[in-house]
Tab-separated table of C-alpha atoms in Angstrom:
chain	number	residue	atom	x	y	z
A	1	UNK	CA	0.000	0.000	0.000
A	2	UNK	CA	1.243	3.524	-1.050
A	3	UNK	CA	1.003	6.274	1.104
A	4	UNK	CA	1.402	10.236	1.041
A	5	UNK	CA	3.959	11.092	4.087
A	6	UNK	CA	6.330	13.831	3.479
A	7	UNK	CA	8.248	12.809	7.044
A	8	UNK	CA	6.626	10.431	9.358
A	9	UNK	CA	7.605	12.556	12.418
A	10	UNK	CA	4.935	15.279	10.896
A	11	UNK	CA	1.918	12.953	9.817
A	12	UNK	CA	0.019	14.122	12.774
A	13	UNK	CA	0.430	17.629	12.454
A	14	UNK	CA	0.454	17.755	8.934
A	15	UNK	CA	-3.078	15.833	8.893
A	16	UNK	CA	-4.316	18.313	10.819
A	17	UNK	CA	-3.042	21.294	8.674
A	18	UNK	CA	-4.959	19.386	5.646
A	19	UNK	CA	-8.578	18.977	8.263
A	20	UNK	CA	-8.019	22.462	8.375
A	21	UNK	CA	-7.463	23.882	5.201
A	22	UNK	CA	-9.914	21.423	3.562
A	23	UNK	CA	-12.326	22.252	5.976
A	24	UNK	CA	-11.859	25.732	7.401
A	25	UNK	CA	-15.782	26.378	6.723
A	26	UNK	CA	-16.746	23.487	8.946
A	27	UNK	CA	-13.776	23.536	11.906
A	28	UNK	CA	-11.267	24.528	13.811
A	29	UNK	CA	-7.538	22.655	14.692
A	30	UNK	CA	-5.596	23.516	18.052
A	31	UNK	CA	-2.420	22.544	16.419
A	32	UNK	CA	-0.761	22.360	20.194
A	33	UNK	CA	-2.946	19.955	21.355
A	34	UNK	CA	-3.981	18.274	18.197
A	35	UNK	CA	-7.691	18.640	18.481
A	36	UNK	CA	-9.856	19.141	15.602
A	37	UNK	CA	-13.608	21.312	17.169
A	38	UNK	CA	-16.659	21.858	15.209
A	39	UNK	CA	-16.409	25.489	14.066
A	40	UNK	CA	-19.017	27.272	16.661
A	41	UNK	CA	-18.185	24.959	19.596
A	42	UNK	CA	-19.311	25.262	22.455
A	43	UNK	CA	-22.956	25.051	21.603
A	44	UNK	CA	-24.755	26.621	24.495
A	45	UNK	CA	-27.724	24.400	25.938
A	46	UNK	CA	-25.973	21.148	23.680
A	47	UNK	CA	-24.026	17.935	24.973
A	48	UNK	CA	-21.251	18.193	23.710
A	49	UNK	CA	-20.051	14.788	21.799
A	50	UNK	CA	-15.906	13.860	21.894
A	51	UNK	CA	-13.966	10.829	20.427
A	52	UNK	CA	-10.659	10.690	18.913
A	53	UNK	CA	-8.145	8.077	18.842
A	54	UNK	CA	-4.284	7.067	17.222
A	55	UNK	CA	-3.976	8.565	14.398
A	56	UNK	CA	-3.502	6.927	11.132
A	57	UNK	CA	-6.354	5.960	10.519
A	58	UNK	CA	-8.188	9.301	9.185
A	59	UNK	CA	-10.693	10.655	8.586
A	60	UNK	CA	-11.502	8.756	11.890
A	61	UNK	CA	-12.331	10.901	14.081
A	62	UNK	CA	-11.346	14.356	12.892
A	63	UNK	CA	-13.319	14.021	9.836
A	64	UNK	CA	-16.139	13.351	11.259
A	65	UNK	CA	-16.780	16.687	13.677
A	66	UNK	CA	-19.393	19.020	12.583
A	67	UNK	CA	-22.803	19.746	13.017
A	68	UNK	CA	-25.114	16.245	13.771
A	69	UNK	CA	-21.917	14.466	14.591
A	70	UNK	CA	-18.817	15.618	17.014
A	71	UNK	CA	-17.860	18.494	18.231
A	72	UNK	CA	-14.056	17.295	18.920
A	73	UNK	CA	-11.763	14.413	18.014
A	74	UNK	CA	-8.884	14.305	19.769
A	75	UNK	CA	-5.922	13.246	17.652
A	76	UNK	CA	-3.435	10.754	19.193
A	77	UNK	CA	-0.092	10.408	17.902
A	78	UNK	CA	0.526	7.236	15.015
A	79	UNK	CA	-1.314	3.395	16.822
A	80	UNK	CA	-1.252	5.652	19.809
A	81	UNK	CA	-4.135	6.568	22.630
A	82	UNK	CA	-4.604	10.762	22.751
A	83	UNK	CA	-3.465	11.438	26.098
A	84	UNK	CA	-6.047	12.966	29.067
A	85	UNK	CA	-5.114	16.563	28.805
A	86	UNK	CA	-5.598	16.227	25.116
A	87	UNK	CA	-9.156	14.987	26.009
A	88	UNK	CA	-9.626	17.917	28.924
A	89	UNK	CA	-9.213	20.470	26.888
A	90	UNK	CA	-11.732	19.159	24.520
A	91	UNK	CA	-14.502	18.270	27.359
A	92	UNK	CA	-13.961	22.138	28.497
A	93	UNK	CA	-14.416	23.797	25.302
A	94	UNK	CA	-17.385	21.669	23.971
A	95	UNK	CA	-19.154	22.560	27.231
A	96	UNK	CA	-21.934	24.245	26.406
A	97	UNK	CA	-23.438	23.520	29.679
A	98	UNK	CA	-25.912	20.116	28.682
A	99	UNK	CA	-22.520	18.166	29.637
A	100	UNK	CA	-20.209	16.481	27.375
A	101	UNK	CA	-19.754	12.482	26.215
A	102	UNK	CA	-16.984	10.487	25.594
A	103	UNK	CA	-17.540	7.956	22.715
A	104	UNK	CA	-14.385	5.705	23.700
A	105	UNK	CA	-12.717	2.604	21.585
A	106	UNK	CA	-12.161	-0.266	23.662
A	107	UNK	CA	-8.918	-0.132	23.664
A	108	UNK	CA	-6.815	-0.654	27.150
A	109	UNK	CA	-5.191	3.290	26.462
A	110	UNK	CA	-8.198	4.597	25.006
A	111	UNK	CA	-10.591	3.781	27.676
A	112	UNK	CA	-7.675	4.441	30.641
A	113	UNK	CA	-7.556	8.011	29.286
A	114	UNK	CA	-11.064	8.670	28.196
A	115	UNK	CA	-11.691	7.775	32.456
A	116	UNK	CA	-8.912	9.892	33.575
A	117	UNK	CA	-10.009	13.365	31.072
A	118	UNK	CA	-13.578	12.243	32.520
A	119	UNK	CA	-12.830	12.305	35.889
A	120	UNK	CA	-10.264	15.758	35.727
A	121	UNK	CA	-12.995	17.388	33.788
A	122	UNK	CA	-15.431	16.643	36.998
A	123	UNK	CA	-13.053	17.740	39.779
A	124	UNK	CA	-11.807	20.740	37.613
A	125	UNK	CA	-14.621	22.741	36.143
A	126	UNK	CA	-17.440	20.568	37.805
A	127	UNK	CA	-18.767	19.460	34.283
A	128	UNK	CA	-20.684	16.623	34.076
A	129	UNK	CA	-19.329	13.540	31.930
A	130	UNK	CA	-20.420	10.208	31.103
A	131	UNK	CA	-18.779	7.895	28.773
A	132	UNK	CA	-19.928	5.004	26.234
A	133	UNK	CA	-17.009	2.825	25.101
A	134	UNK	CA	-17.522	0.710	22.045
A	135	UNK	CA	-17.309	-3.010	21.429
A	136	UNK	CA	-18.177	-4.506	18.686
A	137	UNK	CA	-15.762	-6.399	17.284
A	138	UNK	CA	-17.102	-9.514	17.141
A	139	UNK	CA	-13.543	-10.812	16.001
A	140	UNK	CA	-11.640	-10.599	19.137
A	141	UNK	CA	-13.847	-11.948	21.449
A	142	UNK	CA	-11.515	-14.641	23.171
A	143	UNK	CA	-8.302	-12.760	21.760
A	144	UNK	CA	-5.299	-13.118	24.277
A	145	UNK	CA	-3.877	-10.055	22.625
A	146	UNK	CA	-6.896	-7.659	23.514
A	147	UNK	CA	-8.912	-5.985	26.256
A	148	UNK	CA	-12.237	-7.641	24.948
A	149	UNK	CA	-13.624	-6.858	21.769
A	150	UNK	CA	-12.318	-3.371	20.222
A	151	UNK	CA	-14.540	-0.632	19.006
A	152	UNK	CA	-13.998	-0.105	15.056
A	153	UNK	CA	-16.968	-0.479	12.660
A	154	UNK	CA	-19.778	0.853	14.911
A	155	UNK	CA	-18.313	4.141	16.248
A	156	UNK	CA	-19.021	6.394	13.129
A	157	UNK	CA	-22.362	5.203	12.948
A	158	UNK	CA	-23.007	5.477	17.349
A	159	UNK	CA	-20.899	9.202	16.633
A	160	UNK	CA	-24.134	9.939	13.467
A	161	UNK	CA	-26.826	8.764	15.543
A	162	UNK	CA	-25.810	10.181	18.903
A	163	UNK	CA	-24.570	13.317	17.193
A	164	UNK	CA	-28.220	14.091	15.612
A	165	UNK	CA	-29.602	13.518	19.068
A	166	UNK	CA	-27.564	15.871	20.798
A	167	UNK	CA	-28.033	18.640	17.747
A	168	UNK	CA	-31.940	17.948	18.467
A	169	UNK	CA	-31.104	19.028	22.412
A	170	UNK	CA	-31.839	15.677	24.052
A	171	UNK	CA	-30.433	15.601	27.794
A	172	UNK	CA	-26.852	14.025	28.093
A	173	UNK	CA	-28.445	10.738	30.053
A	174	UNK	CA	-30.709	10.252	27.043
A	175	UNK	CA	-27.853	10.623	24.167
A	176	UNK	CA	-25.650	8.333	26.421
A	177	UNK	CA	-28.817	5.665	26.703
A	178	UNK	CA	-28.986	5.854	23.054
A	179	UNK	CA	-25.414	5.357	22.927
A	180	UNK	CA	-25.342	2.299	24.611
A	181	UNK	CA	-28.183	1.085	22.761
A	182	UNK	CA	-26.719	1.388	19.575
């Protein structure tokens, strides 16, 4: 497989610069912390909907924030979790008050930080986060190599669904039930 990588020290960064330039109508990129937000974020009165991941994968998750979907992906570096404060800064700027949710991969990193943002977020600033962590890969069930089954195929379609439901204003316990139902 080809690929387009002018230095692989840059990829992150660099896939950022091209969310933003692509997309400048639609978002915003805190290069520093490598966080891709829905242009008019924080949306007062709306839960506020995070994900994010290792990068090299894209567009997962940064190419999917906007309105009816997230309102920040948090950009790990290359097969690697985004780190907590990464994921604070997010949950405080998507805050529009309604409370924020983490849509977490089940992945051992992913879910450690996701917890760790969540609980920060709660002591800091007193905002109120739940989290729904994904599972459906039915292919690593009994894996010895994995937490459990990892989230992959399901999470753009739970970040759609949930993301239309927070647009319409439902309460964060109702977007996370739905969530977890999907």
């Amino acid at each position: 497989m080809k690929k387009l990588i002018n230095d692989p020290a840059d990829v992150v960064a660099e896939a950022l610069l091209g969310i933003a330039a692509a997309h400048s109508d639609r978002v915003r990129v805190d290069h520093d912390n490598h966080i891709v937000y829905r242009l008019d974020a924080p949306v007062q009165g709306k839960v506020g909907l995070i994900s994010g991941g290792g990068s090299g994968h894209e567009p997962m998750h940064g190419g999917f924030v906007g309105p009816g979907m997230l309102d920040a992906a948090c950009a790990g570096e290359v097969f690697t979790s985004p780190v907590p404060d990464q994921m604070m800064a997010a949950t405080k700027e998507v805050d529009g008050g309604a409370g924020v949710l983490h849509i977490v991969k089940n992945y051992t990193g992913d879910v450690m930080n996701f917890e760790m943002a969540a609980e920060m977020a709660a002591a800091d600033a007193g905002t109120e986060v739940l989290s729904v962590v994904t599972n459906d890969d039915v292919a690593v069930q009994d894996s010895l190599y994995t937490a459990g089954r990892r989230g992959v195929g399901v999470t753009v379609l739970l970040e759609k669904v949930v993301g239309a439901a927070a647009e319409e204003g439902r309460p964060l316990q109702e977007v996370a039930d739905l969530a977890r139902r999907v």
